[in-house]
């Protein structure tokens, strides 16, 4: 957004979300074709790996995003939890004008929601460890932002033209 503008940022965001969706759907399809009892594990592994791949992309010298834009992983594995995390993060961003705060907070909310929401998963399985791993990845990727948040020097976005 800051370097190439709104249109390119919007296209990138849509592609990043779809990256998460496609990874989960491919894992689900492979699990169904193989008639594997480990389909939940395949789905979770795909979700974790797509976030790692987003964060450390081979094509960009292992310098990528922070994993949040792959929110398609959450939306696909459990639309209800994904939607709650997405709205929660967006509301925090709107209120504080700090993208990192909304992103980190939504990531931390994910495992909490997994503890309480037991329905609407794409496949049945234990998602708590999966949610912890994703939350840790996102918070780890935001470690510099966390330092700036604690110092009160975090960048804010502007909603003006």
CSV table of C-alpha atoms in Angstrom, one decimal:
chain,number,residue,atom,x,y,z
A,1,UNK,CA,0.0,0.0,0.0
A,2,UNK,CA,2.7,2.5,1.0
A,3,UNK,CA,5.0,1.7,-2.0
A,4,UNK,CA,2.8,0.9,-4.9
A,5,UNK,CA,-0.7,2.3,-4.1
A,6,UNK,CA,-4.2,1.1,-3.3
A,7,UNK,CA,-5.0,-0.8,-6.5
A,8,UNK,CA,-1.8,-3.0,-6.4
A,9,UNK,CA,-2.3,-3.5,-2.6
A,10,UNK,CA,-5.9,-4.7,-3.1
A,11,UNK,CA,-4.9,-7.1,-5.8
A,12,UNK,CA,-2.0,-8.4,-3.7
A,13,UNK,CA,-4.4,-8.9,-0.7
A,14,UNK,CA,-6.9,-10.8,-2.8
A,15,UNK,CA,-4.2,-13.1,-4.1
A,16,UNK,CA,-2.7,-13.6,-0.6
A,17,UNK,CA,-6.2,-14.6,0.7
A,18,UNK,CA,-6.7,-16.9,-2.2
A,19,UNK,CA,-3.3,-18.5,-1.6
A,20,UNK,CA,-4.5,-19.6,1.8
A,21,UNK,CA,-7.9,-20.8,0.4
A,22,UNK,CA,-6.3,-22.8,-2.4
A,23,UNK,CA,-3.7,-24.4,-0.1
A,24,UNK,CA,-6.4,-25.6,2.2
A,25,UNK,CA,-8.7,-26.8,-0.6
A,26,UNK,CA,-5.9,-28.7,-2.3
A,27,UNK,CA,-5.0,-30.5,1.0
A,28,UNK,CA,-8.7,-31.3,1.5
A,29,UNK,CA,-8.9,-32.7,-2.1
A,30,UNK,CA,-5.8,-34.8,-1.7
A,31,UNK,CA,-7.0,-36.2,1.5
A,32,UNK,CA,-10.4,-37.1,0.0
A,33,UNK,CA,-8.8,-38.7,-3.1
A,34,UNK,CA,-6.5,-40.7,-1.0
A,35,UNK,CA,-9.4,-41.5,1.4
A,36,UNK,CA,-7.0,-40.7,4.1
A,37,UNK,CA,-7.9,-40.6,7.8
A,38,UNK,CA,-5.1,-38.0,8.2
A,39,UNK,CA,-7.0,-35.3,6.1
A,40,UNK,CA,-7.3,-33.0,9.1
A,41,UNK,CA,-3.5,-33.2,9.5
A,42,UNK,CA,-3.0,-32.5,5.8
A,43,UNK,CA,-5.3,-29.4,6.0
A,44,UNK,CA,-3.5,-28.1,9.1
A,45,UNK,CA,0.0,-28.8,7.6
A,46,UNK,CA,-1.1,-27.0,4.4
A,47,UNK,CA,-2.2,-24.0,6.5
A,48,UNK,CA,1.0,-23.8,8.4
A,49,UNK,CA,3.2,-24.2,5.3
A,50,UNK,CA,1.3,-21.6,3.3
A,51,UNK,CA,1.9,-19.1,6.0
A,52,UNK,CA,5.6,-20.0,6.2
A,53,UNK,CA,5.9,-19.8,2.4
A,54,UNK,CA,4.2,-16.4,2.5
A,55,UNK,CA,6.6,-15.2,5.1
A,56,UNK,CA,9.8,-16.7,3.6
A,57,UNK,CA,9.1,-16.8,-0.2
A,58,UNK,CA,11.8,-18.4,-2.3
A,59,UNK,CA,11.2,-16.1,-5.2
A,60,UNK,CA,11.8,-12.9,-3.1
A,61,UNK,CA,15.0,-14.0,-1.3
A,62,UNK,CA,13.0,-15.3,1.7
A,63,UNK,CA,11.7,-11.8,2.5
A,64,UNK,CA,7.9,-11.8,2.4
A,65,UNK,CA,4.9,-10.8,4.4
A,66,UNK,CA,4.0,-11.4,8.0
A,67,UNK,CA,1.4,-14.2,7.4
A,68,UNK,CA,-1.7,-12.3,8.2
A,69,UNK,CA,-2.8,-11.8,4.6
A,70,UNK,CA,-3.2,-15.5,4.3
A,71,UNK,CA,-6.4,-15.2,6.4
A,72,UNK,CA,-7.9,-17.4,3.8
A,73,UNK,CA,-6.5,-20.3,5.8
A,74,UNK,CA,-8.7,-19.3,8.8
A,75,UNK,CA,-11.7,-18.5,6.6
A,76,UNK,CA,-11.5,-21.9,4.9
A,77,UNK,CA,-10.8,-24.1,7.9
A,78,UNK,CA,-13.5,-22.6,9.9
A,79,UNK,CA,-15.4,-19.7,8.3
A,80,UNK,CA,-17.0,-18.6,11.6
A,81,UNK,CA,-13.6,-18.3,13.4
A,82,UNK,CA,-12.0,-16.7,10.4
A,83,UNK,CA,-14.7,-14.1,10.1
A,84,UNK,CA,-14.6,-13.2,13.8
A,85,UNK,CA,-10.8,-12.8,13.6
A,86,UNK,CA,-11.0,-10.8,10.4
A,87,UNK,CA,-13.7,-8.4,11.8
A,88,UNK,CA,-12.0,-8.1,15.1
A,89,UNK,CA,-8.7,-7.2,13.5
A,90,UNK,CA,-10.3,-4.7,11.1
A,91,UNK,CA,-12.2,-3.0,13.9
A,92,UNK,CA,-8.9,-2.7,15.9
A,93,UNK,CA,-7.2,-1.3,12.9
A,94,UNK,CA,-9.9,1.2,12.3
A,95,UNK,CA,-9.9,2.3,16.0
A,96,UNK,CA,-6.1,2.5,16.5
A,97,UNK,CA,-4.9,3.0,12.9
A,98,UNK,CA,-2.3,0.4,13.6
A,99,UNK,CA,-2.3,-2.6,11.3
A,100,UNK,CA,0.1,-4.5,13.4
A,101,UNK,CA,-2.0,-4.2,16.5
A,102,UNK,CA,-5.1,-5.5,14.7
A,103,UNK,CA,-3.1,-8.4,13.1
A,104,UNK,CA,-1.4,-9.5,16.3
A,105,UNK,CA,-4.6,-9.3,18.3
A,106,UNK,CA,-6.6,-11.3,15.7
A,107,UNK,CA,-3.8,-13.9,15.7
A,108,UNK,CA,-4.0,-14.2,19.5
A,109,UNK,CA,-7.8,-14.4,19.4
A,110,UNK,CA,-7.6,-17.4,17.0
A,111,UNK,CA,-6.6,-20.1,19.5
A,112,UNK,CA,-9.0,-18.7,22.1
A,113,UNK,CA,-11.9,-19.1,19.7
A,114,UNK,CA,-10.8,-22.6,18.8
A,115,UNK,CA,-11.2,-23.5,22.5
A,116,UNK,CA,-14.8,-22.3,22.5
A,117,UNK,CA,-16.1,-22.9,19.0
A,118,UNK,CA,-16.5,-26.6,18.2
A,119,UNK,CA,-18.4,-26.5,14.9
A,120,UNK,CA,-18.0,-25.3,11.3
A,121,UNK,CA,-14.6,-26.9,10.7
A,122,UNK,CA,-13.9,-28.0,7.2
A,123,UNK,CA,-12.8,-31.4,8.6
A,124,UNK,CA,-13.0,-32.8,12.1
A,125,UNK,CA,-9.8,-32.8,14.0
A,126,UNK,CA,-7.9,-31.1,16.8
A,127,UNK,CA,-7.2,-27.5,15.7
A,128,UNK,CA,-5.9,-26.1,19.0
A,129,UNK,CA,-2.2,-26.9,18.3
A,130,UNK,CA,-2.7,-25.7,14.8
A,131,UNK,CA,-4.1,-22.4,16.0
A,132,UNK,CA,-1.3,-21.9,18.5
A,133,UNK,CA,1.3,-22.5,15.8
A,134,UNK,CA,-0.3,-20.0,13.5
A,135,UNK,CA,-0.6,-17.4,16.3
A,136,UNK,CA,3.0,-17.9,17.3
A,137,UNK,CA,4.1,-17.5,13.6
A,138,UNK,CA,2.2,-14.3,13.2
A,139,UNK,CA,3.3,-12.8,16.5
A,140,UNK,CA,6.9,-13.8,15.7
A,141,UNK,CA,6.7,-12.2,12.3
A,142,UNK,CA,5.6,-9.0,14.0
A,143,UNK,CA,8.4,-8.9,16.6
A,144,UNK,CA,9.7,-5.6,15.4
A,145,UNK,CA,6.2,-4.1,15.4
A,146,UNK,CA,5.8,-5.4,19.0
A,147,UNK,CA,8.9,-3.5,20.0
A,148,UNK,CA,7.5,-0.3,18.4
A,149,UNK,CA,4.1,-0.9,20.0
A,150,UNK,CA,5.7,-1.2,23.4
A,151,UNK,CA,7.9,2.0,22.7
A,152,UNK,CA,4.9,3.9,21.4
A,153,UNK,CA,6.5,4.4,18.0
A,154,UNK,CA,4.5,2.1,15.8
A,155,UNK,CA,3.5,3.5,12.4
A,156,UNK,CA,-0.2,4.4,11.9
A,157,UNK,CA,-2.1,4.3,8.7
A,158,UNK,CA,-4.1,7.2,7.4
A,159,UNK,CA,-7.6,6.8,6.0
A,160,UNK,CA,-7.3,10.1,4.2
A,161,UNK,CA,-6.6,10.5,0.5
